[in-house]
Tab-separated table of C-alpha atoms and ligand atoms in Angstrom:
chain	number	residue	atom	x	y	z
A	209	UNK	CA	-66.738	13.577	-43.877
A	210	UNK	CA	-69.162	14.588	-46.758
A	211	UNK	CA	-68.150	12.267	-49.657
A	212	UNK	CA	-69.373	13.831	-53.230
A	213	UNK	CA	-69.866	10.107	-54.580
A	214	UNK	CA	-70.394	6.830	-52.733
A	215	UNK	CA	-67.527	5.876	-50.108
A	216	UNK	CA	-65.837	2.796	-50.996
A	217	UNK	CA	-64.287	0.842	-47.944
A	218	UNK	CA	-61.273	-0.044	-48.086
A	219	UNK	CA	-61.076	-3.917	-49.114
A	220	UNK	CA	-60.274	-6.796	-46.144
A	221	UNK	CA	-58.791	-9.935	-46.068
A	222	UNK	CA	-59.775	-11.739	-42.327
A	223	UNK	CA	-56.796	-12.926	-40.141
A	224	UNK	CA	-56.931	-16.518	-39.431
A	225	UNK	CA	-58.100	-17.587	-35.406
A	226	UNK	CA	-59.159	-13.689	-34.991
A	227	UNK	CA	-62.213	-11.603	-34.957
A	228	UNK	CA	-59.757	-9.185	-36.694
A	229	UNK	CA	-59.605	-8.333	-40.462
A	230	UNK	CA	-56.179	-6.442	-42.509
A	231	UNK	CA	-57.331	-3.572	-44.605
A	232	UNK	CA	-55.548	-3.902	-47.660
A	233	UNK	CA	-53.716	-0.805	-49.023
A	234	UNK	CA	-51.742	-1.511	-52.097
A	235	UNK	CA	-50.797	-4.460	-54.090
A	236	UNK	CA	-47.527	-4.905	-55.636
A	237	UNK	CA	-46.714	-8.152	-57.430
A	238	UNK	CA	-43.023	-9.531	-58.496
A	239	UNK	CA	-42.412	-10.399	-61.518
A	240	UNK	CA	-40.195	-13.752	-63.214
A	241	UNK	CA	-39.618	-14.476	-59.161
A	242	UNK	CA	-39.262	-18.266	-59.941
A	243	UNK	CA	-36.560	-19.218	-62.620
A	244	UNK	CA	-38.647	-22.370	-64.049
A	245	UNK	CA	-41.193	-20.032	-64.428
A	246	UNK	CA	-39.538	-17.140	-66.169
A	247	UNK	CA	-37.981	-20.098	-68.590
A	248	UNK	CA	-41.046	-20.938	-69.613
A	249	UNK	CA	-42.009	-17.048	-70.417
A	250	UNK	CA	-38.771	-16.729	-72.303
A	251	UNK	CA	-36.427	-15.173	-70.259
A	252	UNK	CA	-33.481	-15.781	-68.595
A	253	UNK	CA	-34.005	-15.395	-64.624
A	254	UNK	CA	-30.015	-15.188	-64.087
A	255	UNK	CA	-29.695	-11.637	-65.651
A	256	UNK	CA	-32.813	-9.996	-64.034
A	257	UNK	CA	-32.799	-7.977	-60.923
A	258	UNK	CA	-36.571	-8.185	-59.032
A	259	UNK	CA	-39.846	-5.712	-60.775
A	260	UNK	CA	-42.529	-5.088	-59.862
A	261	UNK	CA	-46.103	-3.966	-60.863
A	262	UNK	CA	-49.293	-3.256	-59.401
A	263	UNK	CA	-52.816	-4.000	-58.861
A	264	UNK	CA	-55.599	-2.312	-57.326
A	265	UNK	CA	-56.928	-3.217	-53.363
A	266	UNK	CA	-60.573	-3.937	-54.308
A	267	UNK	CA	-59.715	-6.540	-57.088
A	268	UNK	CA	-58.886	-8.844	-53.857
A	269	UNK	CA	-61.656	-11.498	-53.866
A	270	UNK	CA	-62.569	-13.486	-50.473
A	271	UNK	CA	-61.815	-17.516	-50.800
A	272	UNK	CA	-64.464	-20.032	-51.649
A	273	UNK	CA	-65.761	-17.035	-53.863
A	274	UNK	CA	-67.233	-18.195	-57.422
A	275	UNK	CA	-66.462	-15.382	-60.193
A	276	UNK	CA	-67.776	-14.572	-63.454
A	277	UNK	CA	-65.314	-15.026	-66.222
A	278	UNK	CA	-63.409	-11.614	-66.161
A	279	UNK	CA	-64.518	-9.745	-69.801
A	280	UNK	CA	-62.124	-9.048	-73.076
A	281	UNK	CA	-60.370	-12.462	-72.392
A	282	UNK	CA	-59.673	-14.948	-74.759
A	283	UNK	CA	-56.915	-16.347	-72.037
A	284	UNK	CA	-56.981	-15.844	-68.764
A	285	UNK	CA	-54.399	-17.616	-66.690
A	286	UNK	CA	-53.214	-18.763	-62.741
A	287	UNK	CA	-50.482	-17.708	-61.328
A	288	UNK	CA	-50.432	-19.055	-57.471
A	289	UNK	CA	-48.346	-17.218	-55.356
A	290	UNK	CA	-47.196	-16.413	-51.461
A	291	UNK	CA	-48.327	-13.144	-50.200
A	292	UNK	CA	-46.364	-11.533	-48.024
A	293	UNK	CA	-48.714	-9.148	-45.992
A	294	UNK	CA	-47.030	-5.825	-44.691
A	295	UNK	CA	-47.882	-4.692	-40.983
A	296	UNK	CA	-45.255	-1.286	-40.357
A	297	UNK	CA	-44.212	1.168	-42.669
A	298	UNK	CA	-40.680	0.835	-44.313
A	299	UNK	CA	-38.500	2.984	-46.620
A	300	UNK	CA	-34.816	1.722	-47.238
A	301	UNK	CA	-35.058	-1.012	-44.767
A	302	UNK	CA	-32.201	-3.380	-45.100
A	303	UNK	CA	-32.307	-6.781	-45.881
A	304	UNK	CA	-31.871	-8.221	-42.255
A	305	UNK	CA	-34.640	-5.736	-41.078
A	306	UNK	CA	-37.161	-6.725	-43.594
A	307	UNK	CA	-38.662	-9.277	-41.793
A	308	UNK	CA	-39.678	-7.043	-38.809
A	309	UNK	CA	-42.407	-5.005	-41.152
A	310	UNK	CA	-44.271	-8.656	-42.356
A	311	UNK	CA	-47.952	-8.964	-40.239
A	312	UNK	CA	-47.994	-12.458	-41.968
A	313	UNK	CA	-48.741	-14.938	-45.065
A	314	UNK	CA	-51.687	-16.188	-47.394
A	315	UNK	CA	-51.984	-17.916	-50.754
A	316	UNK	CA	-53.436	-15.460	-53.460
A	317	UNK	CA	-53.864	-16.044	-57.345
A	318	UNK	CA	-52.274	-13.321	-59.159
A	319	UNK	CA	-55.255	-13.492	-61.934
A	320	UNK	CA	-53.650	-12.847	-65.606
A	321	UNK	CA	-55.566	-11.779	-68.836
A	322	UNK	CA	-52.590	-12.941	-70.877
A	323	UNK	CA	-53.491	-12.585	-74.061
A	324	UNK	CA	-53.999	-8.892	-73.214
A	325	UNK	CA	-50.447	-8.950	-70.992
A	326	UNK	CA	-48.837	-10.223	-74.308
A	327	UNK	CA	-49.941	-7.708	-76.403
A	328	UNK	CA	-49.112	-4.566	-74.174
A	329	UNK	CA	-45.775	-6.433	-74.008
A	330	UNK	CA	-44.852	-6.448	-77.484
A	331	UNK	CA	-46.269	-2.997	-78.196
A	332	UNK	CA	-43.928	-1.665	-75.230
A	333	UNK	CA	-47.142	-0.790	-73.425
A	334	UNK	CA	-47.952	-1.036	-69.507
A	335	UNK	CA	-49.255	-4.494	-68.368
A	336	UNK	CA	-51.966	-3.090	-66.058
A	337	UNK	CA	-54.841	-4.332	-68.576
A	338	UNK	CA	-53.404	-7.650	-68.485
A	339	UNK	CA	-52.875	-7.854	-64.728
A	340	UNK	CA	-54.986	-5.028	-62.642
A	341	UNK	CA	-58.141	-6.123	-63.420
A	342	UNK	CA	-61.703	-6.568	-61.545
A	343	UNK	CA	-61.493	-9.956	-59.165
A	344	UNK	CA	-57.621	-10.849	-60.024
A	345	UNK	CA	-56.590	-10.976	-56.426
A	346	UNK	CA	-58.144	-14.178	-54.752
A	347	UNK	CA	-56.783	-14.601	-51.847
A	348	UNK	CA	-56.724	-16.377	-48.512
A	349	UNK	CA	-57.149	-15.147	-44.665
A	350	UNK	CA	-53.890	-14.274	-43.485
A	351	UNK	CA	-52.066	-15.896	-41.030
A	352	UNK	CA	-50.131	-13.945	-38.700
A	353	UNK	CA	-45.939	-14.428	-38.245
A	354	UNK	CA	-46.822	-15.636	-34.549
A	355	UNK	CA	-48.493	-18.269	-35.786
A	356	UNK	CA	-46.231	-19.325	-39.395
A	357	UNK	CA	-43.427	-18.037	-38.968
A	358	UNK	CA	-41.922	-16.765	-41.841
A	359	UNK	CA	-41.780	-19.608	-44.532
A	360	UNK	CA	-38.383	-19.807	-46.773
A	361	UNK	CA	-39.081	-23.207	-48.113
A	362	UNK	CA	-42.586	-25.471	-48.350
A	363	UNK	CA	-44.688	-26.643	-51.326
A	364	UNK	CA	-46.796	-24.359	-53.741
A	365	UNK	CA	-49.169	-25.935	-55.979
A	366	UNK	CA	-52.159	-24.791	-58.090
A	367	UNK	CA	-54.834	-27.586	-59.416
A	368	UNK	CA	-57.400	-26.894	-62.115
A	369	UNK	CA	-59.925	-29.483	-61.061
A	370	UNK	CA	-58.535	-31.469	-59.557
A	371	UNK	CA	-55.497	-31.662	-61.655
A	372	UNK	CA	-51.977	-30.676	-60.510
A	373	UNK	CA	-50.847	-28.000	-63.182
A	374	UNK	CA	-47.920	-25.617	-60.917
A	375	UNK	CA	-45.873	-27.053	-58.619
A	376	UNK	CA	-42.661	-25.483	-57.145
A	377	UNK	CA	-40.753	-24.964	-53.432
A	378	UNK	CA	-40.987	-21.291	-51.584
A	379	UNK	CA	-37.210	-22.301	-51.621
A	380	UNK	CA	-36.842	-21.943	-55.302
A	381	UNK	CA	-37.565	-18.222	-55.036
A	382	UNK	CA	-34.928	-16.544	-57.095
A	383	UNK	CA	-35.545	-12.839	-54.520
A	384	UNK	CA	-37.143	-14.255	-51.117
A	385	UNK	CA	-39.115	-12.668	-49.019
A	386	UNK	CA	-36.383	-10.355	-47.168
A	387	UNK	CA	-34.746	-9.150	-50.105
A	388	UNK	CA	-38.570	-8.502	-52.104
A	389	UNK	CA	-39.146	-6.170	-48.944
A	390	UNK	CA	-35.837	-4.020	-49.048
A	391	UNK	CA	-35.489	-3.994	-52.948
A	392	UNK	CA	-39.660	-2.867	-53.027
A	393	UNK	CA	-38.653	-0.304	-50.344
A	394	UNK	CA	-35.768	1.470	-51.871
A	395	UNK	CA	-38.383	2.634	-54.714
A	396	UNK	CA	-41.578	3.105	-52.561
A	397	UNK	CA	-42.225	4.129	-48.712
A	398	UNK	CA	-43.721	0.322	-47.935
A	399	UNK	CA	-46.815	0.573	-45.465
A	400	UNK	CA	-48.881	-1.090	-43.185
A	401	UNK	CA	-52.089	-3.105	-45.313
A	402	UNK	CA	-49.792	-3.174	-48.228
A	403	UNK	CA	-49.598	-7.166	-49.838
A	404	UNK	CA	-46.510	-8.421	-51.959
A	405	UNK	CA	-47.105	-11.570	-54.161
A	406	UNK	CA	-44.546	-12.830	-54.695
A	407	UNK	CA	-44.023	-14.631	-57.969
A	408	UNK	CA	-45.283	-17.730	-59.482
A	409	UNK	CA	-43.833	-20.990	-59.801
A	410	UNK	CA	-43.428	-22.937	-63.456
A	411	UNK	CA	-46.897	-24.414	-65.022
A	412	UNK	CA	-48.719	-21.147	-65.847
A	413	UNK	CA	-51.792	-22.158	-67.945
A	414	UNK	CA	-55.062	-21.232	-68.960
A	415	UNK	CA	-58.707	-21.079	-67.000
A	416	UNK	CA	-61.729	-21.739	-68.686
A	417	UNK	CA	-65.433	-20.819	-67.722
A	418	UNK	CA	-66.854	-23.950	-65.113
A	419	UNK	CA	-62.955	-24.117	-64.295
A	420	UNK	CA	-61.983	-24.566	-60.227
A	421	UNK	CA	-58.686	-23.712	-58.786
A	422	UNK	CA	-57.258	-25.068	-55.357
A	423	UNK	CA	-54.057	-23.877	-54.327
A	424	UNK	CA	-52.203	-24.212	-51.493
A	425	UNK	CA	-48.882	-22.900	-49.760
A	426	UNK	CA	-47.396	-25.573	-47.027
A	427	UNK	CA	-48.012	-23.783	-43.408
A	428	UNK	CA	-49.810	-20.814	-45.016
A	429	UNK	CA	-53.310	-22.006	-45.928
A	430	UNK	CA	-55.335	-23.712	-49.403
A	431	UNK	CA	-57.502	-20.962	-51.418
A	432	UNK	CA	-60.251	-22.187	-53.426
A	433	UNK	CA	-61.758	-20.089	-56.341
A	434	UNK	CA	-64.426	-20.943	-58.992
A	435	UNK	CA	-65.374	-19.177	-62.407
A	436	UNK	CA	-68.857	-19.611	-63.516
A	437	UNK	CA	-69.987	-21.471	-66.711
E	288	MN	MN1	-47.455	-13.224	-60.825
């Protein structure tokens, strides 16, 4: 192939115990899937059925990495979530199916520029600026199903150093991981590489430059992620 401008790979996450790596094809992230969590953005998780927006494979960042403060921020937040990595392609796929079409599980940080999020929210605008930026998807190596399982319940915690600031259950997920997969797929043809993150647990807060986060998902694996001073 003759590219007319420089080929980009396609971004990787490694697969824990392998010499293999997942190429990562799209990233959708649900929204409010925690009901502490959508509380404390002021909304009321009974009444909402699961959305979902996007962000863009090569803002995935490796773990350990240390990042420069992401630009046109005034406050940028953690969100600590399960991703739910997709290994066959899926449209329609029923609830009881859904599980067949997961590769496996890692701990990501869906990164949030929230002052920016706010403002596209109360102009009715799209919250890609807030959310889809460069570096907002640290995330772990995956770990396969054979090896996890498929985790309904386990601890999910984010510390800013050192400090415990979100803490929730996988349990407490208002749309688990079966019905995320068949809602997602009734709007989109799901495929292999794609990654769902899957909400954030109560304690959203903000990151400063020098600031370093350690989450962790019980089972699934502890990313670590620094921003530089
Ligand atoms: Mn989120």
């Amino acid at each position: 192939m003759n590219y007319a401008v420089s080929f980009r790979p396609t971004p990787v996450l490694p697969v824990v115990e392998s010499n293999q790596v997942f190429p990562v094809g799209r990233i959708y992230c649900v929204g409010r899937n925690y009901a502490e969590h959508a509380r404390e953005m002021g909304h009321d998780p009974e009444r909402e059925p699961p959305f979902f927006f996007m962000k863009p494979a090569d803002a995935v960042v490796q773990n350990g990495a240390t990042l420069p403060f992401p630009r046109t921020t005034k406050d940028l937040h953690h969100e600590i979530e399960m991703v739910v990595a997709i290994g066959r392609d899926g449209a329609d796929i029923p609830v009881e199916k859904a599980l067949d079409h997961v590769f496996g599980y890692g701990v990501g940080l869906d990164m949030t520029r929230r002052d920016l999020q706010g403002d596209a929210k109360k102009m009715g605008r799209p919250w890609e600026m807030g959310k889809a930026f460069d570096d907002s998807v640290p995330c772990t190596a995956l770990k396969t199903v054979a090896m996890v399982g498929h985790p309904a319940r386990g601890a999910i915690w984010l510390k800013v150093n050192g400090k415990i600031a979100q803490k929730g259950d996988l349990s407490e997920m208002i749309w688990n991981a079966p019905e995320m997969i068949s809602c997602l797929s009734r709007l989109i043809t799901l495929k292999a590489g794609d990654l769902i993150m899957s909400g954030t647990p109560a304690g959203v807060g903000p990151v400063r430059a020098g600031d370093r986060l350690e989450g962790h998902v019980d089972g699934i694996g502890d990313l670590t992620v620094a921003y530089s001073k």
